[in-house]
PDB file of C-alpha atoms in Angstrom:
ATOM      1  CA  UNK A   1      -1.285   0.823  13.959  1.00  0.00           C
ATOM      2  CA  UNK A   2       1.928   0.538  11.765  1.00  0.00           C
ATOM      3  CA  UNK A   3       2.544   1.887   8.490  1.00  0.00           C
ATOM      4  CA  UNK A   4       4.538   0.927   5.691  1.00  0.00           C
ATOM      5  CA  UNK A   5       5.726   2.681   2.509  1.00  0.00           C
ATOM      6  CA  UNK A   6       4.159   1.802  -1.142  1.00  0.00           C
ATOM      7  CA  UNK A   7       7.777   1.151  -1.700  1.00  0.00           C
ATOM      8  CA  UNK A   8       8.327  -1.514   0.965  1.00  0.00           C
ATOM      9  CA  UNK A   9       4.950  -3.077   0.325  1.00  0.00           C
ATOM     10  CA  UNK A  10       5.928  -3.553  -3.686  1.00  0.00           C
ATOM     11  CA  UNK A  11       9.437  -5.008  -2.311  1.00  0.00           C
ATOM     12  CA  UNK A  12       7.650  -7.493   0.354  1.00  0.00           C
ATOM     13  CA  UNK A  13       4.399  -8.522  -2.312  1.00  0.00           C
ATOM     14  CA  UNK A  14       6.371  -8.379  -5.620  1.00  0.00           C
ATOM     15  CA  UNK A  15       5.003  -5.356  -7.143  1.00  0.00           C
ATOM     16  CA  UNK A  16       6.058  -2.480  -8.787  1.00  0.00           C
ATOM     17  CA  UNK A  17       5.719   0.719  -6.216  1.00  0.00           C
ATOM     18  CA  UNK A  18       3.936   2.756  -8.907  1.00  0.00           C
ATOM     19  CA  UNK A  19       0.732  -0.234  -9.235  1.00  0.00           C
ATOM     20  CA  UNK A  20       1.201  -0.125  -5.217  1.00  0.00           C
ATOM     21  CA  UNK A  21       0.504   4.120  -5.584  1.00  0.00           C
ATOM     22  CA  UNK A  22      -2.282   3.227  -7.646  1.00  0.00           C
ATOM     23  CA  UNK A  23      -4.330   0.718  -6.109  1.00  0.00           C
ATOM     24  CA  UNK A  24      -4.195   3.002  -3.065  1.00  0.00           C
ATOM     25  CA  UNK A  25      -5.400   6.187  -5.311  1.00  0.00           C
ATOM     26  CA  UNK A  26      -8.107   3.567  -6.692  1.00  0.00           C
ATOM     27  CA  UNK A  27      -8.939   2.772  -2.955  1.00  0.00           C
ATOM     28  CA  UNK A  28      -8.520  -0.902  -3.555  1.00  0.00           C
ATOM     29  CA  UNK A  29      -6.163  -0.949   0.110  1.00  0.00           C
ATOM     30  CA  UNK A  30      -7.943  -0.279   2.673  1.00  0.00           C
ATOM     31  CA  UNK A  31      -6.952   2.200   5.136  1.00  0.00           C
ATOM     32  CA  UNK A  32      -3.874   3.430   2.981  1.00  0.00           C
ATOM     33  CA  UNK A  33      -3.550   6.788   3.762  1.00  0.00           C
ATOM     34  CA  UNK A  34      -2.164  10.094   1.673  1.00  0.00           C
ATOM     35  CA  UNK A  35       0.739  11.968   3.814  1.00  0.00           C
ATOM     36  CA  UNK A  36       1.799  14.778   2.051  1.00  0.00           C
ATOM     37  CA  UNK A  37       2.322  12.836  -1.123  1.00  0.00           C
ATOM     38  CA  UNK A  38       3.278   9.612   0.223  1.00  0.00           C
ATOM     39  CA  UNK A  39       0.959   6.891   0.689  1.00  0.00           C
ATOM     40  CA  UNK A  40       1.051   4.861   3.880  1.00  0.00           C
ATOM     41  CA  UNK A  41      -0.516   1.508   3.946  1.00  0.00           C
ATOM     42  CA  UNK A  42      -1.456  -0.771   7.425  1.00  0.00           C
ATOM     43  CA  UNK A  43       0.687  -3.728   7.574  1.00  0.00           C
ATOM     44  CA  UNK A  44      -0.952  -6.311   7.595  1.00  0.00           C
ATOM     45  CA  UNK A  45      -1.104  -9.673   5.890  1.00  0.00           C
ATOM     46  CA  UNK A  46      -0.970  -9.310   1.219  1.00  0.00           C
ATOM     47  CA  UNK A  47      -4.029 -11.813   1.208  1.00  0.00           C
ATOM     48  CA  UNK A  48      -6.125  -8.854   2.701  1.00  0.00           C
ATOM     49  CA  UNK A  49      -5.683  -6.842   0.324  1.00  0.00           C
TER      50      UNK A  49
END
């Protein structure tokens, strides 16, 4: 599976990279998972989320 950064997902959906961060710690992306302390979503499609 491929991974993307909080920071490209808030670039490519047009949000900030901190709400990114926290709708991952609130578990509202599925599958984003904690590296170290970066956060690593799926990519996949924004209307999945």
């Amino acid at each position: 599976m491929d991974y993307i950064t909080t920071k490209e997902a808030a670039l490519k959906w047009g949000f900030t990279n901190r709400m990114v961060q926290y709708y991952c710690k609130e578990g509202k992306i599925q599958k984003a998972e904690k590296i170290g302390s970066m956060w690593m979503l799926p990519k996949r499609r924004k209307e999945a989320y």
